Short mmCIF file of C-alpha atoms and ligand atoms in Angstrom, two decimals:
data_model
loop_
_atom_site.label_atom_id
_atom_site.label_comp_id
_atom_site.label_asym_id
_atom_site.label_seq_id
_atom_site.Cartn_x
_atom_site.Cartn_y
_atom_site.Cartn_z
CA UNK A 241 99.92 -19.10 -57.91
CA UNK A 242 100.15 -18.88 -54.15
CA UNK A 243 98.17 -16.23 -52.99
CA UNK A 244 98.17 -14.49 -49.53
CA UNK A 245 95.19 -13.19 -47.70
CA UNK A 246 95.05 -9.43 -46.24
CA UNK A 247 93.42 -8.60 -43.12
CA UNK A 248 93.23 -5.15 -42.02
CA UNK A 249 92.75 -3.95 -38.72
CA UNK A 250 93.51 -0.55 -38.51
CA UNK A 251 90.22 0.64 -38.45
CA UNK A 252 90.42 -2.05 -34.64
CA UNK A 253 93.80 -2.68 -33.29
CA UNK A 254 94.71 0.77 -35.31
CA UNK A 255 92.19 2.44 -33.80
CA UNK A 256 93.99 1.35 -29.77
CA UNK A 257 96.60 3.68 -30.92
CA UNK A 258 96.63 5.95 -27.89
CA UNK A 259 95.12 9.40 -29.30
CA UNK A 260 93.28 7.37 -32.00
CA UNK A 261 89.99 8.46 -31.98
CA UNK A 262 87.69 7.93 -35.43
CA UNK A 263 83.65 8.56 -35.41
CA UNK A 264 81.98 6.24 -37.82
CA UNK A 265 81.92 8.36 -40.46
CA UNK A 266 85.53 8.47 -40.45
CA UNK A 267 86.03 5.15 -39.80
CA UNK A 268 83.03 4.40 -43.22
CA UNK A 269 85.77 6.87 -45.34
CA UNK A 270 88.47 4.56 -44.06
CA UNK A 271 86.77 1.54 -44.89
CA UNK A 272 85.60 2.36 -48.50
CA UNK A 273 89.14 3.41 -49.19
CA UNK A 274 90.52 -0.46 -47.70
CA UNK A 275 87.58 -1.72 -50.06
CA UNK A 276 89.52 -0.18 -53.12
CA UNK A 277 92.85 -0.85 -51.97
CA UNK A 278 91.80 -4.56 -52.02
CA UNK A 279 92.05 -5.92 -48.90
CA UNK A 280 90.51 -9.07 -48.33
CA UNK A 281 89.05 -8.64 -44.70
CA UNK A 282 88.10 -5.60 -43.27
CA UNK A 283 88.25 -5.68 -38.66
CA UNK A 284 85.93 -3.25 -38.48
CA UNK A 285 85.77 -3.04 -34.75
CA UNK A 286 85.99 -4.03 -31.50
CA UNK A 287 81.60 -4.30 -30.95
CA UNK A 288 81.25 -4.97 -27.42
CA UNK A 289 83.74 -2.85 -26.52
CA UNK A 290 81.42 0.82 -26.60
CA UNK A 291 78.21 1.28 -28.57
CA UNK A 292 80.35 3.69 -30.70
CA UNK A 293 82.00 0.84 -31.70
CA UNK A 294 79.22 -1.31 -32.34
CA UNK A 295 77.99 1.51 -34.59
CA UNK A 296 80.61 1.95 -36.82
CA UNK A 297 81.16 -1.95 -37.20
CA UNK A 298 77.49 -1.91 -37.94
CA UNK A 299 77.56 1.15 -40.69
CA UNK A 300 80.70 -0.34 -42.72
CA UNK A 301 78.55 -3.94 -42.53
CA UNK A 302 76.02 -2.16 -44.46
CA UNK A 303 77.74 -0.27 -46.52
CA UNK A 304 81.07 -1.94 -47.87
CA UNK A 305 80.26 -4.52 -49.93
CA UNK A 306 83.63 -6.25 -51.17
CA UNK A 307 85.66 -7.62 -48.72
CA UNK A 308 84.40 -9.69 -45.78
CA UNK A 309 83.94 -7.24 -43.00
CA UNK A 310 84.47 -9.13 -38.89
CA UNK A 311 84.33 -8.13 -35.95
CA UNK A 312 86.65 -8.69 -32.54
CA UNK A 313 85.07 -10.76 -29.51
CA UNK A 314 86.06 -11.70 -26.72
CA UNK A 315 85.59 -15.20 -24.90
CA UNK A 316 82.07 -14.31 -23.48
CA UNK A 317 78.67 -14.72 -24.37
CA UNK A 318 77.75 -10.95 -24.59
CA UNK A 319 80.64 -9.98 -26.66
CA UNK A 320 80.24 -12.78 -29.40
CA UNK A 321 76.28 -11.53 -29.62
CA UNK A 322 77.37 -8.42 -29.99
CA UNK A 323 80.14 -9.07 -32.61
CA UNK A 324 77.05 -10.95 -34.23
CA UNK A 325 74.73 -8.34 -34.42
CA UNK A 326 77.35 -5.51 -35.50
CA UNK A 327 78.43 -7.69 -38.58
CA UNK A 328 75.15 -9.80 -39.50
CA UNK A 329 74.16 -7.79 -42.27
CA UNK A 330 77.51 -7.77 -44.20
CA UNK A 331 77.60 -9.90 -47.27
CA UNK A 332 80.73 -12.03 -46.15
CA UNK A 333 80.53 -11.33 -42.38
CA UNK A 334 82.90 -13.16 -40.00
CA UNK A 335 83.28 -13.50 -36.16
CA UNK A 336 86.98 -12.73 -34.37
CA UNK A 337 86.83 -14.79 -31.26
CA UNK A 338 90.20 -14.50 -29.25
CA UNK A 339 90.91 -15.37 -25.42
CA UNK A 340 94.97 -15.25 -23.82
CA UNK A 341 96.46 -18.37 -24.46
CA UNK A 342 99.91 -17.72 -22.14
CA UNK A 343 100.59 -18.53 -18.38
CA UNK A 344 101.40 -15.28 -17.89
CA UNK A 345 98.30 -13.57 -19.20
CA UNK A 346 95.82 -16.68 -17.55
CA UNK A 347 97.50 -16.47 -13.78
CA UNK A 348 98.06 -12.61 -13.72
CA UNK A 349 95.03 -11.17 -15.82
CA UNK A 350 91.98 -13.85 -15.63
CA UNK A 351 92.96 -15.66 -12.95
CA UNK A 352 92.46 -19.19 -15.21
CA UNK A 353 93.68 -22.67 -15.84
CA UNK A 354 94.65 -23.67 -19.05
CA UNK A 355 91.48 -26.00 -19.01
CA UNK A 356 89.64 -23.58 -18.40
CA UNK A 357 90.23 -21.16 -21.04
CA UNK A 358 90.55 -24.09 -23.37
CA UNK A 359 87.08 -25.26 -22.74
CA UNK A 360 85.55 -21.59 -23.13
CA UNK A 361 87.97 -21.05 -26.55
CA UNK A 362 86.12 -23.90 -28.07
CA UNK A 363 82.48 -22.88 -26.43
CA UNK A 364 82.70 -19.16 -27.69
CA UNK A 365 84.01 -20.70 -30.65
CA UNK A 366 81.30 -22.95 -31.59
CA UNK A 367 78.41 -19.77 -30.17
CA UNK A 368 79.93 -18.06 -33.60
CA UNK A 369 79.56 -20.54 -35.50
CA UNK A 370 76.12 -21.32 -34.84
CA UNK A 371 76.15 -17.62 -36.12
CA UNK A 372 78.27 -17.94 -39.08
CA UNK A 373 80.40 -19.98 -40.74
CA UNK A 374 83.57 -17.48 -40.64
CA UNK A 375 84.77 -18.17 -37.71
CA UNK A 376 88.55 -16.86 -36.62
CA UNK A 377 90.32 -17.67 -33.33
CA UNK A 378 93.25 -15.78 -31.78
CA UNK A 379 94.91 -17.32 -28.57
CA UNK A 380 96.84 -14.34 -27.21
CA UNK A 381 99.92 -13.92 -26.47
CA UNK A 382 100.65 -17.26 -28.29
CA UNK A 383 104.61 -16.34 -28.76
CA UNK A 384 105.15 -16.54 -25.27
CA UNK A 385 102.52 -19.21 -24.65
CA UNK A 386 103.76 -22.77 -24.60
CA UNK A 387 103.89 -24.80 -28.05
CA UNK A 388 102.21 -28.19 -26.65
CA UNK A 389 99.00 -25.97 -25.05
CA UNK A 390 99.09 -23.47 -28.42
CA UNK A 391 98.47 -26.80 -29.97
CA UNK A 392 95.81 -28.53 -28.56
CA UNK A 393 93.57 -25.07 -28.22
CA UNK A 394 94.28 -25.02 -32.24
CA UNK A 395 92.91 -28.30 -32.50
CA UNK A 396 89.29 -27.80 -30.48
CA UNK A 397 88.94 -24.84 -32.30
CA UNK A 398 88.72 -26.08 -35.25
CA UNK A 399 86.73 -29.32 -34.41
CA UNK A 400 84.73 -26.41 -33.02
CA UNK A 401 84.17 -24.60 -36.52
CA UNK A 402 87.31 -22.51 -36.94
CA UNK A 403 88.22 -21.65 -40.45
CA UNK A 404 91.05 -19.10 -39.93
CA UNK A 405 93.55 -19.44 -36.61
CA UNK A 406 95.24 -16.29 -35.94
CA UNK A 407 98.36 -16.71 -33.91
CA UNK A 408 99.40 -13.34 -32.46
CA UNK A 409 102.99 -12.13 -30.59
CA UNK A 410 100.58 -9.27 -29.11
CA UNK A 411 103.52 -7.72 -27.25
CA UNK A 412 105.95 -7.64 -30.22
CA UNK A 413 108.50 -10.09 -28.41
CA UNK A 414 108.85 -12.71 -31.27
CA UNK A 415 112.37 -12.88 -33.14
CA UNK A 416 111.16 -13.56 -36.86
CA UNK A 417 113.39 -17.20 -36.81
CA UNK A 418 111.36 -18.33 -33.20
CA UNK A 419 108.27 -16.81 -34.94
CA UNK A 420 108.90 -18.45 -38.04
CA UNK A 421 109.87 -21.78 -36.08
CA UNK A 422 105.52 -21.46 -34.44
CA UNK A 423 103.76 -21.39 -37.33
CA UNK A 424 106.06 -24.74 -38.45
CA UNK A 425 105.56 -26.17 -35.00
CA UNK A 426 101.92 -25.51 -35.34
CA UNK A 427 101.77 -26.88 -39.20
CA UNK A 428 103.61 -30.47 -37.78
CA UNK A 429 101.63 -30.81 -34.93
CA UNK A 430 98.01 -29.56 -35.19
CA UNK A 431 95.98 -32.83 -36.49
CA UNK A 432 93.60 -30.64 -38.11
CA UNK A 433 95.69 -28.22 -39.06
CA UNK A 434 94.57 -28.24 -43.04
CA UNK A 435 91.00 -27.31 -42.23
CA UNK A 436 91.92 -23.19 -41.07
CA UNK A 437 94.34 -20.98 -42.07
CA UNK A 438 97.32 -20.13 -40.53
CA UNK A 439 96.78 -16.03 -40.18
CA UNK A 440 99.46 -13.75 -37.89
CA UNK A 441 99.24 -10.46 -36.14
CA UNK A 442 102.52 -9.13 -34.98
CA UNK A 443 102.98 -6.16 -32.80
CA UNK A 444 105.94 -3.88 -33.20
CA UNK A 445 107.65 -3.54 -29.49
CA UNK A 446 110.91 -4.60 -31.00
CA UNK A 447 110.47 -2.64 -34.51
CA UNK A 448 110.19 -6.52 -36.11
CA UNK A 449 106.58 -6.46 -36.69
CA UNK A 450 106.54 -6.76 -40.59
CA UNK A 451 109.68 -9.21 -40.07
CA UNK A 452 108.44 -11.45 -37.88
CA UNK A 453 104.97 -11.53 -40.39
CA UNK A 454 107.19 -12.43 -43.60
CA UNK A 455 109.10 -15.04 -41.69
CA UNK A 456 105.76 -16.71 -40.82
CA UNK A 457 104.71 -16.08 -44.15
CA UNK A 458 107.04 -17.34 -45.20
CA UNK A 459 106.85 -20.56 -43.41
CA UNK A 460 103.71 -20.87 -44.75
CA UNK A 461 100.55 -18.58 -43.22
CA UNK A 462 98.25 -17.59 -45.82
CA UNK A 463 96.74 -15.21 -43.71
CA UNK A 464 98.27 -11.38 -42.73
CA UNK A 465 96.81 -8.76 -40.22
CA UNK A 466 98.32 -5.62 -40.52
CA UNK A 467 97.44 -1.78 -40.70
CA UNK A 468 97.72 1.27 -42.62
CA UNK A 469 100.89 3.08 -41.90
CA UNK A 470 100.94 0.53 -38.72
CA UNK A 471 99.30 1.96 -36.41
CA UNK A 472 98.24 0.43 -33.69
CA UNK A 473 98.47 -0.51 -30.03
CA UNK A 474 101.49 0.76 -28.39
CA UNK A 475 104.75 0.81 -31.01
CA UNK A 476 101.92 -0.70 -33.39
CA UNK A 477 101.04 -3.48 -35.75
CA UNK A 478 103.11 -5.14 -38.77
CA UNK A 479 102.60 -2.50 -41.63
CA UNK A 480 100.74 -2.81 -44.83
CA UNK A 481 102.09 -0.67 -47.23
CA UNK A 482 106.00 -2.76 -45.56
CA UNK A 483 104.47 -6.42 -46.17
CA UNK A 484 102.94 -6.01 -49.54
CA UNK A 485 105.37 -4.35 -51.20
CA UNK A 486 107.98 -6.32 -49.69
CA UNK A 487 106.80 -9.51 -51.38
CA UNK A 488 106.15 -7.50 -54.85
CA UNK A 489 109.38 -6.30 -54.57
CA UNK A 490 111.02 -9.45 -53.70
CA UNK A 491 108.29 -11.56 -55.84
CA UNK A 492 111.44 -14.08 -56.61
CA UNK A 493 111.66 -14.31 -53.33
CA UNK A 494 108.29 -14.96 -52.22
CA UNK A 495 106.61 -16.12 -55.14
CA UNK A 496 103.14 -14.95 -53.48
CA UNK A 497 100.07 -12.75 -54.76
CA UNK A 498 97.58 -10.48 -53.19
CA UNK A 499 94.74 -8.99 -54.19
CA UNK A 500 95.91 -5.89 -53.18
CA UNK A 501 96.00 -2.45 -55.73
CA UNK A 502 98.94 -0.77 -54.60
CA UNK A 503 98.10 1.95 -56.38
CA UNK A 504 96.26 2.92 -54.13
CA UNK A 505 98.82 2.84 -50.85
CA UNK A 506 99.20 6.49 -51.24
CA UNK A 507 96.23 7.85 -50.70
CA UNK A 508 94.92 5.00 -48.09
CA UNK A 509 97.82 6.26 -46.04
CA UNK A 510 97.14 9.73 -46.36
CA UNK A 511 93.81 9.08 -45.62
CA UNK A 512 94.62 7.48 -42.41
CA UNK A 513 97.23 9.75 -41.37
CA UNK A 514 94.94 12.69 -41.38
CA UNK A 515 91.70 10.73 -40.00
CA UNK A 516 93.43 9.78 -37.18
CA UNK A 517 95.82 12.73 -36.68
CA UNK A 518 99.48 10.71 -37.30
CA UNK A 519 101.80 12.07 -39.05
CA UNK A 520 103.89 9.87 -41.16
CA UNK A 521 107.50 9.80 -40.23
CA UNK A 522 109.43 11.04 -43.02
CA UNK A 523 111.51 8.14 -43.05
CA UNK A 524 108.95 5.61 -43.17
CA UNK A 525 109.38 3.02 -45.39
CA UNK A 526 107.51 2.93 -48.91
CA UNK A 527 105.21 5.95 -47.84
CA UNK A 528 107.20 8.05 -45.62
CA UNK A 529 108.27 11.77 -47.69
CA UNK A 530 111.68 11.01 -47.62
CA UNK A 531 110.93 7.44 -48.81
CA UNK A 532 111.54 8.65 -52.60
CA UNK A 533 114.14 11.27 -52.19
CA UNK A 534 117.57 11.21 -52.86
CA UNK A 535 120.20 14.24 -51.32
CA UNK A 536 123.70 13.25 -52.20
CA UNK A 537 125.25 14.01 -55.13
CA UNK A 538 126.48 10.05 -56.29
CA UNK A 539 122.36 8.88 -55.74
CA UNK A 540 121.40 11.81 -57.99
CA UNK A 541 123.60 11.18 -60.29
CA UNK A 542 122.77 7.44 -59.98
CA UNK A 543 119.13 8.04 -60.30
CA UNK A 544 119.20 10.63 -63.38
CA UNK A 545 121.45 8.17 -65.29
CA UNK A 546 119.10 5.02 -64.77
CA UNK A 547 116.38 4.88 -61.47
CA UNK A 548 116.80 1.19 -60.91
CA UNK A 549 119.98 2.41 -59.48
CA UNK A 550 118.81 3.62 -55.93
CA UNK A 551 115.31 3.04 -56.26
CA UNK A 552 114.09 -0.19 -56.13
CA UNK A 553 110.29 0.55 -55.93
CA UNK A 554 108.65 2.74 -59.03
CA UNK A 555 107.11 5.48 -56.84
CA UNK A 556 104.23 5.35 -59.69
CA UNK A 557 103.48 1.91 -58.60
CA UNK A 558 102.03 3.01 -55.22
CA UNK A 559 100.42 5.75 -56.39
CA UNK A 560 102.36 8.36 -55.43
CA UNK A 561 101.04 11.45 -58.61
CA UNK A 562 103.70 11.79 -60.95
CA UNK A 563 102.59 14.83 -62.37
CA UNK A 564 104.62 17.81 -61.39
CA UNK A 565 101.85 19.83 -62.25
CA UNK A 566 101.16 22.63 -59.78
CA UNK A 567 97.75 24.99 -60.15
CA UNK A 568 97.77 29.39 -59.89
CA UNK A 569 94.71 31.18 -59.82
CA UNK A 570 94.25 31.22 -63.69
CA UNK A 571 93.69 27.63 -63.36
CA UNK A 572 89.64 26.63 -63.38
CA UNK A 573 87.79 24.24 -62.30
CA UNK A 574 88.19 21.38 -65.12
CA UNK A 575 91.73 21.73 -64.51
CA UNK A 576 91.00 21.95 -60.38
CA UNK A 577 88.82 18.65 -60.77
CA UNK A 578 91.23 16.57 -62.95
CA UNK A 579 94.01 17.35 -60.74
CA UNK A 580 91.57 15.99 -57.71
CA UNK A 581 90.64 13.26 -59.87
CA UNK A 582 93.89 12.24 -60.42
CA UNK A 583 94.58 12.50 -56.44
CA UNK A 584 92.19 9.79 -56.07
CA UNK A 585 89.10 12.17 -55.24
CA UNK A 586 85.53 11.98 -56.07
CA UNK A 587 83.21 15.11 -54.30
CA UNK A 588 80.09 15.62 -54.71
CA UNK A 589 79.00 18.51 -57.11
CA UNK A 590 78.12 20.67 -53.50
CA UNK A 591 81.34 19.65 -52.02
CA UNK A 592 84.00 20.39 -55.44
CA UNK A 593 82.18 24.14 -55.27
CA UNK A 594 83.33 24.67 -51.92
CA UNK A 595 86.86 23.18 -52.45
CA UNK A 596 86.94 25.38 -55.67
CA UNK A 597 85.53 27.99 -54.06
CA UNK A 598 88.73 27.47 -51.11
CA UNK A 599 91.16 27.09 -53.57
CA UNK A 600 90.67 30.08 -55.22
CA UNK A 601 90.69 32.01 -51.41
CA UNK A 602 94.02 30.38 -51.39
CA UNK A 603 94.94 31.08 -55.05
CA UNK A 604 94.86 34.58 -54.08
CA UNK A 605 97.50 34.49 -51.25
CA UNK A 606 99.77 32.29 -51.90
CA UNK A 607 101.16 32.39 -56.26
CA UNK A 608 101.27 28.22 -56.34
CA UNK A 609 99.21 25.35 -55.14
CA UNK A 610 100.29 21.65 -54.62
CA UNK A 611 98.75 18.72 -54.03
CA UNK A 612 98.93 19.04 -50.76
CA UNK A 613 97.79 22.22 -50.49
CA UNK A 614 94.74 20.82 -52.75
CA UNK A 615 94.64 17.87 -49.96
CA UNK A 616 94.95 19.54 -47.32
CA UNK A 617 91.90 21.88 -48.93
CA UNK A 618 89.70 19.14 -49.90
CA UNK A 619 90.03 17.38 -46.22
CA UNK A 620 88.91 21.28 -44.06
CA UNK A 621 86.52 20.80 -46.57
CA UNK A 622 85.03 17.06 -45.75
CA UNK A 623 85.43 18.40 -42.23
CA UNK A 624 82.91 20.71 -42.00
CA UNK A 625 80.18 18.30 -42.69
CA UNK A 626 80.28 16.91 -39.36
CA UNK A 627 79.74 20.11 -37.18
CA UNK A 628 77.58 20.98 -34.26
CA UNK A 629 79.06 24.69 -34.01
CA UNK A 630 80.66 26.58 -37.10
CA UNK A 631 82.86 28.93 -37.04
CA UNK A 632 81.69 31.94 -38.16
CA UNK A 633 84.20 34.96 -37.95
CA UNK A 634 87.58 35.00 -35.22
CA UNK A 635 89.42 37.99 -34.85
CA UNK A 636 92.32 38.17 -32.49
CA UNK A 637 94.99 41.53 -31.24
CA UNK A 638 98.15 40.74 -29.72
CA UNK A 639 102.09 41.57 -29.62
CA UNK A 640 104.30 42.39 -27.05
CA UNK A 641 102.58 44.91 -25.56
CA UNK A 642 99.27 43.75 -25.36
CA UNK A 643 97.11 41.25 -23.83
CA UNK A 644 96.02 38.84 -25.82
CA UNK A 645 92.25 38.82 -26.82
CA UNK A 646 89.77 37.30 -28.78
CA UNK A 647 86.58 37.49 -30.45
CA UNK A 648 84.75 34.78 -32.26
CA UNK A 649 81.36 33.81 -33.63
CA UNK A 650 79.72 30.96 -33.93
CA UNK A 651 76.48 29.58 -35.48
CA UNK A 652 74.62 27.04 -33.57
CA UNK A 653 73.00 24.68 -34.38
CA UNK A 654 69.38 26.67 -34.73
CA UNK A 655 71.04 29.33 -37.13
CA UNK A 656 71.58 31.93 -34.35
CA UNK A 657 74.75 33.44 -33.86
CA UNK A 658 76.14 33.83 -30.40
CA UNK A 659 79.54 35.80 -29.91
CA UNK A 660 81.52 35.94 -27.24
CA UNK A 661 85.01 37.74 -26.06
CA UNK A 662 87.86 36.45 -23.68
CA UNK A 663 91.56 37.60 -22.51
CA UNK A 664 94.48 34.54 -22.54
CA UNK A 665 98.31 33.75 -22.43
CA UNK A 666 98.29 34.18 -26.19
CA UNK A 667 96.33 34.35 -29.22
CA UNK A 668 95.21 30.98 -28.81
CA UNK A 669 94.50 30.71 -25.52
CA UNK A 670 92.22 33.82 -25.95
CA UNK A 671 89.98 31.94 -29.28
CA UNK A 672 89.88 28.58 -27.31
CA UNK A 673 88.52 30.78 -24.24
CA UNK A 674 86.48 32.77 -26.06
CA UNK A 675 85.21 29.66 -27.62
CA UNK A 676 84.50 28.18 -24.05
CA UNK A 677 82.49 30.89 -23.16
CA UNK A 678 79.96 30.04 -25.88
CA UNK A 679 80.32 26.03 -26.28
CA UNK A 680 80.36 26.14 -22.43
CA UNK A 681 81.26 22.13 -22.12
CA UNK A 682 84.62 21.20 -19.63
CA UNK A 683 87.07 19.85 -21.47
CA UNK A 684 91.02 19.62 -21.18
CA UNK A 685 93.66 20.65 -24.10
CA UNK A 686 95.76 17.27 -24.96
CA UNK A 687 98.00 18.45 -27.34
CA UNK A 688 98.51 21.13 -29.73
CA UNK A 689 100.77 20.72 -32.55
CA UNK A 690 100.81 22.61 -36.48
CA UNK A 691 102.73 22.39 -39.35
CA UNK A 692 103.26 23.53 -42.73
CA UNK A 693 101.52 22.28 -45.63
CA UNK A 694 104.78 22.94 -47.92
CA UNK A 695 107.90 24.72 -47.53
CA UNK A 696 107.66 28.72 -48.23
CA UNK A 697 106.62 31.16 -45.64
CA UNK A 698 103.07 31.61 -47.30
CA UNK A 699 102.53 27.62 -46.81
CA UNK A 700 98.76 26.88 -45.36
CA UNK A 701 99.70 25.58 -41.41
CA UNK A 702 97.28 23.10 -40.38
CA UNK A 703 96.67 22.59 -36.86
CA UNK A 704 96.50 19.58 -35.21
CA UNK A 705 94.54 19.67 -31.06
CA UNK A 706 93.67 16.57 -28.97
CA UNK A 707 90.86 17.59 -25.90
CA UNK A 708 89.92 15.36 -23.42
CA UNK A 709 86.76 15.47 -21.50
CA UNK A 710 85.72 12.06 -19.24
CA UNK A 711 88.54 10.21 -20.18
CA UNK A 712 87.84 10.41 -23.76
CA UNK A 713 90.36 12.47 -26.42
CA UNK A 714 88.81 13.99 -29.29
CA UNK A 715 90.77 14.90 -32.11
CA UNK A 716 90.12 18.45 -34.35
CA UNK A 717 92.01 20.22 -36.88
CA UNK A 718 92.28 22.79 -38.59
CA UNK A 719 94.17 24.50 -41.72
CA UNK A 720 94.20 28.01 -43.14
CA UNK A 721 97.29 30.51 -44.22
CA UNK A 722 96.39 32.28 -40.65
CA UNK A 723 97.65 29.75 -38.09
CA UNK A 724 95.19 31.27 -35.90
CA UNK A 725 92.32 30.88 -37.90
CA UNK A 726 93.46 27.50 -38.19
CA UNK A 727 94.09 26.51 -34.48
CA UNK A 728 90.08 28.08 -34.13
CA UNK A 729 88.91 26.10 -36.99
CA UNK A 730 91.01 23.02 -35.26
CA UNK A 731 89.59 23.23 -31.80
CA UNK A 732 86.05 23.52 -33.10
CA UNK A 733 86.53 20.79 -34.75
CA UNK A 734 87.16 18.93 -31.62
CA UNK A 735 84.25 20.51 -29.25
CA UNK A 736 82.26 19.27 -32.29
CA UNK A 737 83.39 16.03 -31.68
CA UNK A 738 82.97 15.50 -28.43
CA UNK A 739 79.57 17.36 -28.97
CA UNK A 740 78.49 14.76 -31.37
CA UNK A 741 79.89 12.25 -28.71
CA UNK A 742 77.43 13.54 -25.81
CA UNK A 743 74.30 13.83 -28.07
CA UNK A 744 74.97 17.56 -29.22
CA UNK A 745 74.59 18.98 -25.38
CA UNK A 746 76.35 21.81 -25.07
CA UNK A 747 76.17 24.26 -21.72
CA UNK A 748 75.46 27.01 -24.48
CA UNK A 749 74.50 30.39 -21.96
CA UNK A 750 72.03 31.96 -24.93
O1 KIV B 31 97.99 -8.23 -30.11
C1 KIV B 31 96.68 -9.54 -30.02
O2 KIV B 31 96.81 -10.18 -29.47
C2 KIV B 31 95.51 -9.19 -30.46
C3 KIV B 31 94.12 -9.83 -30.61
C4 KIV B 31 92.82 -9.31 -30.31
C5 KIV B 31 94.45 -10.79 -31.91
O3 KIV B 31 94.87 -7.69 -31.17
ZN1 ZN B 32 96.85 -6.68 -31.63
#
């Protein structure tokens, strides 16, 4: 059967989404999960863009063994060389070179003629080919470029050694029929096209990224570039889970297979949401919280009689846990470990012990522990691994007749504890100010959100905080049944990331 290559760019284009900032370990964790999901290619980063991107791509290339590991490069020597340096240890490395092809980009942004851009594209593909056999080329903004010129570039880069040619709808401008025609036009007019795989890369500015990708696939594209949860630059990229499930559910229509293990979709989606801090809209196709909820009486009646009446996908197919088992304070370590395994986690013995202890503490406060609670506990446990400062104690006094006051105690890297106190406009402000007095590193809080993990007043509260320092955003998360404690943890988590990025230096007083 005909097979579609799934190229995941969550860690490159996905991470270009405003506000997403992942450190190298988080990127590795996502890459390992993408491996379990069965993607064929992981675009691990744009190594020339920053030392952090370079390191993350290198780590992924060293550690993740099954998929091809790809690095993006702009059409210049330094960028191509950096891409190669980052992925050369991968079992199957790929370099992906891109250069703008539309007259809009060439004249207003690059100030280059078509001839200059064509020559550069050919030369940089040839340079990449000297390093590695697997080279991809993208004529950026292809959907707004001249078809004749696109065909000329593609012929030249295939001659120079590109084995995949990727057609991007960079600004999400194309309509499905137009984009399909573009693919067909390329197939008909590039003489050596049979030597390369045609790929597509669609953005979602008009909400058409998945529709455009599917139309291109229908017309002959055999690689699709996409991201988990559709995250990406501006309105995002085509969503992997939507494309894969469209192909699976409508196999009768597409007659195409992928390597994806769909049962890993839910877990991958949750992990990406958790680590990027981007929550998933409830009505999001496939993985939104409401995607399998039936509200109206008529629908519920149908579902109870036969699920197929109103459900085109069995939720178990994408790995949504089927068991309704709820844990409580009477549940033992064994049941807890089993539930973790069913949810797709395999923790080290140490992490398991710590998470089990948090589970028992939570079970003392909350009668029923759901899967979402468990996911939140695991996430909280894994977060502490990257700490520079550990939040040891937080205490606040507040109310409508008192000045919000916070006292905090932090343990610093050498094991010493430092305490301080501050007043604030509210308890969270007071906590952040007290922490700032100890850590002493300037930053600006740009986002603060609290949400409850489950229904009910006794729910765990999850806090997401974003801070900005020197133009870089750092995201922090924290969870606790007390939302002030959760806020303190989230703020500390964001500051720890900032400190780690700056090599652990702080302005600590004592
Ligand atoms: O959207 C785009 O054109 C890109 C290219 C680098 C492929 O992301
Ligand atoms: Zn893109």
